[in-house]
Coordinates of C-alpha atoms in Angstrom, one line a residue:
M6 CA 101.6 147.1 120.2
K7 CA 102.0 146.4 123.9
F8 CA 103.0 142.9 124.9
N9 CA 100.0 141.4 126.8
A10 CA 101.1 138.4 128.8
T11 CA 97.6 137.5 129.9
K12 CA 96.4 137.5 126.3
T13 CA 99.3 135.4 125.2
H14 CA 98.7 132.9 128.0
G15 CA 95.0 132.7 127.0
L16 CA 95.8 132.0 123.3
I17 CA 98.3 129.3 124.2
V18 CA 95.9 127.6 126.5
A19 CA 93.3 127.7 123.8
G20 CA 95.8 126.0 121.5
F21 CA 96.5 123.4 124.1
C22 CA 92.8 122.7 124.5
S23 CA 92.3 122.2 120.8
V24 CA 95.2 119.7 120.7
L25 CA 93.6 117.8 123.6
L26 CA 90.3 117.7 121.9
V27 CA 91.8 116.3 118.7
G28 CA 93.8 113.7 120.7
C29 CA 90.8 112.5 122.8
T30 CA 89.1 109.3 121.6
T31 CA 86.3 107.2 123.0
N32 CA 87.2 103.8 124.4
P33 CA 85.0 101.3 122.6
Y34 CA 84.8 99.0 125.6
T35 CA 84.1 101.5 128.4
G36 CA 82.6 104.4 126.5
E37 CA 84.9 106.8 128.3
R38 CA 86.8 109.6 126.6
E39 CA 90.6 109.0 126.7
T40 CA 93.5 111.3 125.9
G41 CA 95.6 109.6 123.3
K42 CA 99.4 109.8 122.9
S43 CA 98.9 112.2 120.0
A44 CA 97.5 114.8 122.4
I45 CA 100.5 114.3 124.7
Y46 CA 102.9 114.8 121.8
G47 CA 100.9 117.8 120.6
L48 CA 101.0 119.5 124.0
G49 CA 104.8 119.1 124.1
G50 CA 105.2 120.5 120.7
A51 CA 102.8 123.4 121.4
A52 CA 104.7 124.3 124.6
A53 CA 108.0 124.3 122.8
G54 CA 106.7 126.1 119.8
A55 CA 105.1 128.8 122.0
V56 CA 108.4 129.5 123.8
V57 CA 110.4 129.6 120.6
G58 CA 107.8 131.7 118.9
A59 CA 107.7 134.3 121.6
A60 CA 111.5 134.4 122.0
T61 CA 112.2 134.9 118.3
S62 CA 109.5 137.6 117.7
S63 CA 109.9 141.3 118.2
K64 CA 108.5 142.8 121.4
S65 CA 105.4 144.0 119.7
D66 CA 104.7 140.6 118.1
R67 CA 105.4 138.3 120.9
T68 CA 101.7 137.4 121.4
K69 CA 101.3 136.5 117.7
G70 CA 104.7 134.7 117.7
A71 CA 103.8 132.6 120.7
L72 CA 100.4 131.6 119.1
I73 CA 101.9 130.7 115.8
G74 CA 104.7 128.7 117.5
A75 CA 102.2 126.9 119.7
T76 CA 100.0 126.0 116.6
V77 CA 102.9 124.8 114.4
G78 CA 104.6 122.9 117.3
G79 CA 101.4 121.3 118.4
A80 CA 100.5 120.2 114.9
A81 CA 104.0 118.7 114.3
G82 CA 104.0 116.9 117.7
A83 CA 100.5 115.6 117.4
G84 CA 101.0 114.6 113.8
Y85 CA 103.7 112.0 114.5
G86 CA 102.0 110.9 117.7
Y87 CA 98.8 110.4 115.7
Y88 CA 100.7 108.4 113.1
V89 CA 102.1 106.0 115.7
D90 CA 98.7 105.7 117.3
Q91 CA 97.2 104.6 114.0
Q92 CA 100.1 102.2 113.2
E93 CA 99.9 100.6 116.7
A94 CA 96.2 100.1 116.3
R95 CA 96.7 98.4 112.9
L96 CA 99.4 96.2 114.2
R97 CA 97.4 95.0 117.1
Q98 CA 94.5 94.3 114.8
E99 CA 96.5 92.4 112.3
L100 CA 98.6 90.4 114.9
S101 CA 95.7 89.5 117.3
G102 CA 95.9 85.9 118.2
T103 CA 99.3 85.3 116.4
G104 CA 101.5 85.2 119.6
V105 CA 103.4 88.3 118.5
Q106 CA 103.5 91.0 121.2
V107 CA 103.2 94.7 120.3
V108 CA 105.0 97.0 122.8
R109 CA 104.8 100.8 122.7
N110 CA 107.6 102.9 124.2
G111 CA 107.2 106.6 123.4
D112 CA 107.9 107.1 119.7
N113 CA 109.0 103.5 119.2
L114 CA 107.0 100.3 118.6
Q115 CA 108.5 96.9 119.2
L116 CA 107.2 93.6 117.9
V117 CA 108.3 90.5 119.9
M118 CA 108.1 87.2 118.0
P119 CA 108.8 84.1 120.2
G120 CA 111.2 81.7 118.5
N121 CA 108.9 78.7 119.0
I122 CA 106.3 80.2 116.6
T123 CA 108.8 81.7 114.2
F124 CA 111.5 79.0 113.6
A125 CA 112.1 75.3 114.1
S126 CA 114.6 74.3 116.8
N127 CA 118.2 75.2 115.8
S128 CA 117.0 76.4 112.4
S129 CA 117.0 79.8 110.7
D130 CA 114.4 78.9 108.2
V131 CA 111.1 80.7 108.9
S132 CA 108.4 78.2 109.8
S133 CA 105.8 77.9 107.0
S134 CA 103.0 78.4 109.6
F135 CA 104.4 81.8 110.3
Y136 CA 104.2 83.2 106.8
P137 CA 100.6 84.5 107.2
T138 CA 101.8 86.5 110.2
L139 CA 104.7 87.9 108.3
N140 CA 102.4 88.8 105.4
S141 CA 100.3 90.8 107.9
L142 CA 103.4 92.7 108.9
V143 CA 104.3 93.3 105.2
K144 CA 100.8 94.8 104.7
V145 CA 101.1 97.2 107.7
F146 CA 104.8 98.1 106.8
K147 CA 103.7 99.1 103.3
E148 CA 100.8 101.1 104.6
F149 CA 102.9 102.9 107.3
D150 CA 106.2 103.5 105.5
K151 CA 107.7 106.3 107.7
N152 CA 109.5 103.9 110.0
G153 CA 112.9 102.3 110.0
I154 CA 112.7 98.5 110.7
D155 CA 115.4 97.2 113.0
I156 CA 115.3 93.4 113.3
V157 CA 117.3 91.7 116.1
G158 CA 117.6 88.0 116.8
H159 CA 118.1 86.6 120.3
T160 CA 118.9 83.2 121.8
D161 CA 119.0 81.6 125.2
S162 CA 122.4 80.8 126.8
T163 CA 122.5 77.1 126.0
G164 CA 125.1 76.0 123.5
G165 CA 128.2 77.8 122.4
A166 CA 128.3 81.6 122.2
D167 CA 129.5 81.7 118.6
L168 CA 126.8 79.3 117.5
N169 CA 124.1 81.4 119.2
R170 CA 125.3 84.6 117.7
R171 CA 125.4 83.1 114.2
L172 CA 121.9 81.6 114.7
S173 CA 120.5 84.8 116.0
Q174 CA 122.0 86.8 113.1
E175 CA 120.7 84.2 110.5
R176 CA 117.2 84.3 112.0
A177 CA 117.1 88.1 111.9
G178 CA 118.4 88.0 108.3
S179 CA 115.7 85.5 107.3
V180 CA 113.0 87.8 108.6
A181 CA 114.6 90.8 106.8
S182 CA 114.9 88.8 103.6
Y183 CA 111.3 87.8 103.7
L184 CA 110.1 91.3 104.2
T185 CA 112.2 92.7 101.3
N186 CA 111.2 89.8 99.0
Q187 CA 107.5 90.8 99.7
G188 CA 108.1 94.4 98.6
V189 CA 109.1 96.2 101.8
S190 CA 111.9 98.7 101.0
G191 CA 115.3 97.3 102.0
A192 CA 116.5 100.8 102.7
R193 CA 114.3 100.8 105.8
I194 CA 115.5 97.5 107.1
S195 CA 118.6 96.5 109.2
S196 CA 119.2 93.2 110.9
R197 CA 121.7 91.9 113.5
G198 CA 122.1 89.1 116.0
A199 CA 122.5 89.7 119.7
G200 CA 122.9 86.0 120.6
P201 CA 122.3 85.4 124.4
D202 CA 123.5 88.8 125.5
Q203 CA 120.1 90.5 126.0
P204 CA 117.9 88.1 128.0
I205 CA 114.5 89.2 129.1
A206 CA 114.0 86.3 131.5
S207 CA 116.2 83.9 133.5
N208 CA 118.0 81.3 131.5
D209 CA 117.9 79.0 134.6
T210 CA 114.3 77.8 133.7
Q211 CA 112.8 76.3 130.6
A212 CA 110.1 79.0 130.5
G213 CA 112.7 81.7 130.8
R214 CA 114.9 80.2 128.0
A215 CA 111.8 80.0 125.8
Q216 CA 111.2 83.8 126.3
N217 CA 114.8 84.6 125.5
R218 CA 114.6 82.7 122.1
R219 CA 112.9 85.5 120.1
V220 CA 113.2 87.9 117.2
E221 CA 112.3 91.6 117.9
I222 CA 111.3 94.1 115.3
N223 CA 111.9 97.7 116.4
L224 CA 110.1 100.4 114.5
R225 CA 111.7 103.9 114.9
P226 CA 111.2 107.2 113.2
L227 CA 113.2 107.5 109.9

């Protein structure tokens, strides 16, 4: 069989289009079609798969190899992108109005929990008013169990450095303990304290210090 570059190109483009169609959703507020992150992941996987498929096939089977590679790569890429899309949507639904921020960065999701709604001042005991929010997290973490859960405590720069590091570690540990006690697998969870070393705002103002006193949960692929 003679290698047909035009045919190969057409098949790959068709594969890309199918990935885009799967990844497109309708915005419920505007009614417009939008390309989701799963389509973007799928296109990247399809492109890589097509190149590898063509390169590893015999000369007579490059068209077939490229198509198979594009299909497999696209499915793998879109699969995880779709998974994170769904997890992000569930987290935003469960955490609406709680004060917890949901931040998406590529494959990773980050939950930012301000210290004033999570802990009493200078305490590592979780505020009882925050238990319902943590229970919402437990529900989503059990439903979506393909992520590692990295919990990091942060403080502002007031007080001694050793005290801040210990407090940040204890707060992260308290959140980790609550999650495991509610049935989230401990094998997925890690916790540590960063103290005042990773501020997200200026420690020169009261508002900035309040932003820096926080616990972050970073969700990453296992």
